[in-house]
Coordinates of C-alpha atoms in Angstrom, one line a residue:
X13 CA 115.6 79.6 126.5
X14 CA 118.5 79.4 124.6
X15 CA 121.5 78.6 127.1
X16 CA 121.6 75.1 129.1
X17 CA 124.1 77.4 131.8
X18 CA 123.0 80.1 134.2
X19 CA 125.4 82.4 135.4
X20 CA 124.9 85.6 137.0
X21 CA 128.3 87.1 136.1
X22 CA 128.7 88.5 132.5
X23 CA 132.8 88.3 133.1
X24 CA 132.2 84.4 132.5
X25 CA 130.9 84.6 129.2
X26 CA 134.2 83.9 127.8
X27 CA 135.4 81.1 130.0
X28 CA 131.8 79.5 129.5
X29 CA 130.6 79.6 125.6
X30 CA 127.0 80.4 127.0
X31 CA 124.2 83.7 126.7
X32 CA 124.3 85.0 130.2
X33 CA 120.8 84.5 131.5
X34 CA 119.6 86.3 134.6
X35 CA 115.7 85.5 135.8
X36 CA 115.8 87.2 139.0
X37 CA 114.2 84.9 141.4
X38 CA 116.5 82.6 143.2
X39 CA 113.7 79.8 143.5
X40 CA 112.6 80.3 140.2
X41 CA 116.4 79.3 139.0
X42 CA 116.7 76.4 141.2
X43 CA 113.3 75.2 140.1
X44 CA 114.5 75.3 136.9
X45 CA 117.5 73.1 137.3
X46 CA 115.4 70.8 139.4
X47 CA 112.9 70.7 136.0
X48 CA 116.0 70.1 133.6
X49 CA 115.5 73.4 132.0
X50 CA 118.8 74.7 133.3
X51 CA 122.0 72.3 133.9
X52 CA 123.5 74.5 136.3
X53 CA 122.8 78.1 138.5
X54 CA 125.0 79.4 140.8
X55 CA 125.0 83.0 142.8
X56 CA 127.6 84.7 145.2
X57 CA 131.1 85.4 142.9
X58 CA 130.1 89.0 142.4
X59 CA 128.3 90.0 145.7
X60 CA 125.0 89.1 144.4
X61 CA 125.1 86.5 146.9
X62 CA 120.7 85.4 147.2
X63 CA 119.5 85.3 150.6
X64 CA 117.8 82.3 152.4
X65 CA 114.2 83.5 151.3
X66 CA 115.6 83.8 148.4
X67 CA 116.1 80.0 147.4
X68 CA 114.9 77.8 150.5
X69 CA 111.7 77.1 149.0
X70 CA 112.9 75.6 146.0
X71 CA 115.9 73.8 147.4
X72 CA 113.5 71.3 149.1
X73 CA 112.1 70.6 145.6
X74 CA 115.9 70.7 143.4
X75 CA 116.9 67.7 146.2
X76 CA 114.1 65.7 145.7
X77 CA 114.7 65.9 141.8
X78 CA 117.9 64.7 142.7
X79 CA 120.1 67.7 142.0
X80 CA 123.2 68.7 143.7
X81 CA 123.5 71.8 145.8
X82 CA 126.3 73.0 147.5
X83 CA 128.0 76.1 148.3
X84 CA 130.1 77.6 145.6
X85 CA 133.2 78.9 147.4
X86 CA 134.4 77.7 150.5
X87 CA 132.5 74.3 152.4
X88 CA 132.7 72.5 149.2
X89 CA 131.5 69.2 148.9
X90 CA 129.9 69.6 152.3
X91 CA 126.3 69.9 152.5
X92 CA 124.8 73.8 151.9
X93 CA 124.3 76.2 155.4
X94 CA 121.4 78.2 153.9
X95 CA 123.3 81.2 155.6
X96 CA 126.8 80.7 153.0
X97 CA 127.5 83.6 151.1
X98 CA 127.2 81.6 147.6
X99 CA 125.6 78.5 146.1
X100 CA 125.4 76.1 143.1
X101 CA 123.0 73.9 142.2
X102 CA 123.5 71.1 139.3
X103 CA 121.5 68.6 137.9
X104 CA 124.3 65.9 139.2
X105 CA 127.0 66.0 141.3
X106 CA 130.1 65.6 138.3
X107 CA 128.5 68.7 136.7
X108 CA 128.5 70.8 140.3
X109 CA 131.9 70.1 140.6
X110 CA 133.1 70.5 136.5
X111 CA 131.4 74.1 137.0
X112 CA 133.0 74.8 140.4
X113 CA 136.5 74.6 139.2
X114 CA 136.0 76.3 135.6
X115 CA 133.7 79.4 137.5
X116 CA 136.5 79.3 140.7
X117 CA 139.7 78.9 138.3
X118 CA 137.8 82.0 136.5
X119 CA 137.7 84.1 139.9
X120 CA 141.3 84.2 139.3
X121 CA 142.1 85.2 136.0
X122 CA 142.2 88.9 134.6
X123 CA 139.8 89.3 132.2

């Protein structure tokens, strides 16, 4: 797999430097993250938000790896209602919140 970033949204391929990668599976994303495949996945900017069959599964396994996971936009740094509209999921914590402010600062630019 050739990019280290996951985003859903193709609008962030500028602001990120990284192939757009979409896998289709929720857990299988997180899973990846949690197995240091991917750095970072994140769902819910474009109303593509996963629901919580979607990703609960695998978010027992990402926080025993040790991996941050929060909600993307809104609740930040408060811990993830499996009912929020987004999510990201990072390896670490600095990296979550690096790519929360570079994919939230890109929200609101006109590409």
């Amino acid at each position: 797999m050739p990019a280290s970033l996951f985003c859903h949204d193709a609008r962030f391929t500028r602001l990120l430097h990284y192939n757009i990668q979409c896998l289709g599976s929720g857990v299988l994303d997180i899973l990846y993250v949690a197995t240091g495949r991917l750095d970072v996945v994140y769902a819910g900017v474009a109303n593509e938000g996963w629901k919580p069959w979607d990703y609960c599964a695998a978010l027992v396994i990402a926080v025993e790896a040790g991996c941050s996971i929060e909600s993307l936009i809104g609740n930040e740094g408060k811990e993830l209602d499996i009912y929020d509209k987004s999510i990201i999921c990072a390896g670490n914590q600095q990296l979550l919140q690096d790519c929360r402010r570079v994919i939230v600062q890109g929200l609101h630019k006109e590409y």
